[in-house]
Amino acid sequence: MTAKMKPGQHVLVSLRRMIASGELRDGERIAEIATAEALGVSRMPVRTALRALELEGLVVRLGARGYAARAPSQIQIGGAIEVRGVLEGLAARTIAARPLSPAEEIAFARCLERGDAIFAKGHLVNEDLEAFHDYNMQFHDLLIRGSGNPAIETALARNNHLPFASAAALALDWQDAEGEYRHLLAAHRQHHAVLDAIRAGLPDEAEEIMRAHARAAVGSASVFKPAFV
């Protein structure tokens, strides 16, 4: 499967994967023109993606010379993901401690229906990676907003500047379509599981599922070099 995403997302996911796998070594300069040619995009999406990756801590600016890869350590990645899991787990616990409002029930149900449609075919098609990104972000946004705790959103926004901490920081191997289908389907099933726990009024279970989800959702093990997993 050849991934078909918006150019900016395509470059972001590709560069994350290249840094995570070690294809781009720590300190290696990322040539804007060569990267654009290799990924089949113009220079603008590469430039935009590099700025976003700088905020994620995955590249460092070299002044007028552009950017270089910054390969995070296992401890850095693990710590950032653990913090995300704690914060999103708290959000899930908070929501599960009260009944969902009718509007929230509708919003969560419609969101998960979007995910169901992606995986109903039993395989991924070109448009699914972009669709999954948007659906995934919607689910996490609903969860955080539903907690009613602005401190969670603020803390997550700060943590998202760390490598692979954000729910949006997907690192996927497009050459392994079957493996990525299984990986993304597992993340989707965890969305269903946490909503089931919320509906059932099970705060402990909802929190634990979200903490596990943070650990599992960022990328399949095949994407990361051995030191990261």
XYZ file of C-alpha atoms in Angstrom:
229
model
C 0.000 0.000 0.000
C 1.303 3.443 -0.909
C 0.186 5.923 1.700
C -1.894 8.817 0.439
C -2.056 11.589 2.996
C -1.974 15.333 2.860
C 1.625 16.280 1.991
C 2.324 17.770 5.418
C 1.096 14.666 7.275
C 2.929 12.399 4.839
C 6.223 14.166 5.538
C 5.617 14.275 9.312
C 4.873 10.555 9.579
C 7.741 9.652 7.249
C 10.344 11.702 9.105
C 9.156 10.416 12.485
C 9.559 6.864 11.222
C 13.017 7.610 9.781
C 14.207 9.099 13.082
C 12.626 6.352 15.202
C 14.106 3.577 13.058
C 17.575 5.121 12.972
C 17.433 5.672 9.218
C 18.138 9.296 10.094
C 20.957 9.235 12.638
C 21.239 11.556 15.616
C 22.811 14.812 14.416
C 22.368 13.999 10.724
C 21.399 17.034 8.669
C 18.032 16.773 6.943
C 18.388 18.252 3.471
C 15.167 20.029 2.516
C 15.433 19.545 -1.246
C 16.580 15.926 -1.083
C 13.846 15.067 1.425
C 11.174 16.684 -0.743
C 12.360 14.723 -3.779
C 12.528 11.437 -1.871
C 8.994 11.858 -0.506
C 7.518 13.182 -3.732
C 6.387 16.536 -2.335
C 7.315 20.184 -2.716
C 9.694 21.908 -0.327
C 6.934 23.708 1.577
C 5.462 20.590 3.309
C 8.996 19.555 4.285
C 9.701 22.984 5.745
C 6.402 22.962 7.649
C 6.968 19.415 8.927
C 10.460 20.253 10.163
C 9.094 23.165 12.177
C 6.500 20.851 13.733
C 9.131 18.210 14.480
C 11.282 20.846 16.168
C 8.387 21.458 18.573
C 8.211 17.690 19.189
C 11.931 17.584 20.005
C 12.760 15.330 17.047
C 14.880 17.805 15.087
C 17.140 20.684 16.072
C 17.625 23.860 14.057
C 21.099 24.465 12.615
C 20.616 28.165 11.910
C 20.814 28.905 8.203
C 21.849 25.306 7.513
C 18.368 23.953 8.226
C 17.699 21.098 10.634
C 19.324 17.946 11.976
C 17.717 14.837 13.428
C 17.611 14.505 17.200
C 17.189 10.851 18.092
C 15.548 10.562 21.517
C 16.580 7.921 23.998
C 14.413 5.066 25.233
C 14.124 6.855 28.586
C 12.946 10.090 26.933
C 10.317 8.359 24.813
C 9.139 6.107 27.620
C 8.893 8.950 30.092
C 6.909 11.205 27.772
C 4.483 8.438 26.847
C 4.051 7.465 30.497
C 3.130 11.059 31.397
C 0.642 11.191 28.537
C -0.908 7.948 29.774
C -1.252 9.326 33.298
C -2.939 12.508 32.060
C -5.275 10.810 29.603
C -5.976 8.124 32.173
C -7.021 10.828 34.618
C -9.317 12.306 31.971
C -10.936 8.917 31.364
C -11.314 8.323 35.114
C -12.953 11.714 35.567
C -15.488 11.123 32.799
C -16.267 7.584 33.985
C -17.133 8.923 37.431
C -20.294 10.539 36.060
C -22.908 9.738 33.414
C -22.218 10.925 29.879
C -24.462 13.720 28.723
C -26.675 13.020 25.686
C -24.466 15.305 23.573
C -21.312 13.496 24.710
C -22.866 10.105 24.010
C -23.702 11.166 20.469
C -20.264 12.701 19.886
C -18.367 9.639 21.109
C -20.628 7.250 19.196
C -20.254 9.145 15.928
C -16.505 9.385 16.432
C -16.143 5.635 16.917
C -18.347 5.015 13.888
C -15.720 6.859 11.854
C -13.128 4.444 13.178
C -15.350 1.427 12.549
C -15.670 2.460 8.900
C -11.893 2.577 8.502
C -11.407 -1.000 9.681
C -14.598 -2.606 8.337
C -12.844 -3.596 5.092
C -10.292 -5.765 6.880
C -7.386 -3.888 5.317
C -6.094 -0.364 4.770
C -6.565 1.648 1.610
C -4.748 4.797 0.586
C -7.059 7.266 2.276
C -7.217 5.430 5.606
C -4.056 6.848 7.156
C -5.319 10.414 6.896
C -8.759 9.292 8.057
C -7.279 7.479 11.065
C -5.217 10.496 12.067
C -8.295 12.745 12.068
C -10.505 10.180 13.825
C -7.858 9.446 16.447
C -7.360 13.113 17.266
C -11.115 13.630 17.538
C -11.442 10.798 20.058
C -8.614 12.104 22.232
C -9.955 15.667 22.038
C -13.407 14.487 23.140
C -11.841 12.676 26.062
C -9.774 15.634 27.232
C -12.583 18.159 26.839
C -14.998 15.814 28.571
C -12.807 15.712 31.670
C -13.755 19.332 32.345
C -10.269 19.859 33.756
C -8.297 22.535 31.851
C -5.142 21.625 33.770
C -5.077 18.243 31.956
C -5.212 19.963 28.564
C -2.490 22.413 29.580
C -0.210 19.676 30.893
C -0.744 17.572 27.767
C 0.068 20.538 25.528
C 3.404 20.901 27.317
C 4.120 17.187 27.245
C 3.323 17.062 23.530
C 6.553 18.946 22.870
C 8.469 15.826 23.903
C 9.355 13.088 21.373
C 6.440 10.789 20.455
C 4.349 12.086 23.356
C 1.397 13.423 21.382
C -1.541 11.300 20.241
C -0.855 12.805 16.807
C 2.763 11.600 16.743
C 2.217 8.490 14.664
C 5.262 6.687 13.274
C 4.118 4.123 10.735
C 5.796 1.674 8.384
C 3.885 1.952 5.117
C 5.757 -1.022 3.684
C 4.057 -3.295 6.236
C 0.404 -2.589 5.509
C -0.829 -5.747 7.263
C 1.188 -5.061 10.390
C 0.077 -1.444 10.562
C -3.537 -2.498 10.041
C -3.276 -4.752 13.119
C -1.530 -2.033 15.119
C -4.075 0.681 14.307
C -6.997 -1.729 14.767
C -5.722 -2.549 18.273
C -5.665 1.175 19.081
C -9.206 1.527 17.740
C -10.395 -1.383 19.875
C -8.912 0.312 22.926
C -10.990 3.394 22.106
C -14.087 1.198 22.182
C -12.940 -0.442 25.415
C -12.381 2.823 27.256
C -15.753 4.156 26.119
C -17.385 0.931 27.314
C -15.748 1.437 30.718
C -16.898 5.062 30.817
C -20.471 4.091 29.959
C -20.391 1.396 32.635
C -19.148 3.859 35.253
C -15.836 2.042 35.848
C -13.220 4.750 36.559
C -10.381 2.351 37.453
C -10.834 0.342 34.264
C -11.187 3.421 32.060
C -7.982 4.875 33.492
C -5.983 1.682 33.064
C -7.083 1.232 29.456
C -6.014 4.767 28.548
C -2.652 4.308 30.217
C -2.106 1.115 28.233
C -3.352 2.855 25.110
C -0.689 5.551 25.389
C 2.014 2.895 25.600
C 0.713 0.979 22.580
C -0.657 3.558 20.172
C 2.359 5.605 19.072
C 3.878 3.070 16.684
C 4.397 -0.584 15.995
C 7.567 -2.144 17.403
C 8.957 -2.699 13.901
C 9.213 1.067 13.375
C 11.513 1.768 16.323
C 15.136 0.727 16.458
C 15.826 -1.884 19.185
C 17.073 0.666 21.738
C 13.643 2.317 21.771
C 11.499 -0.721 22.553
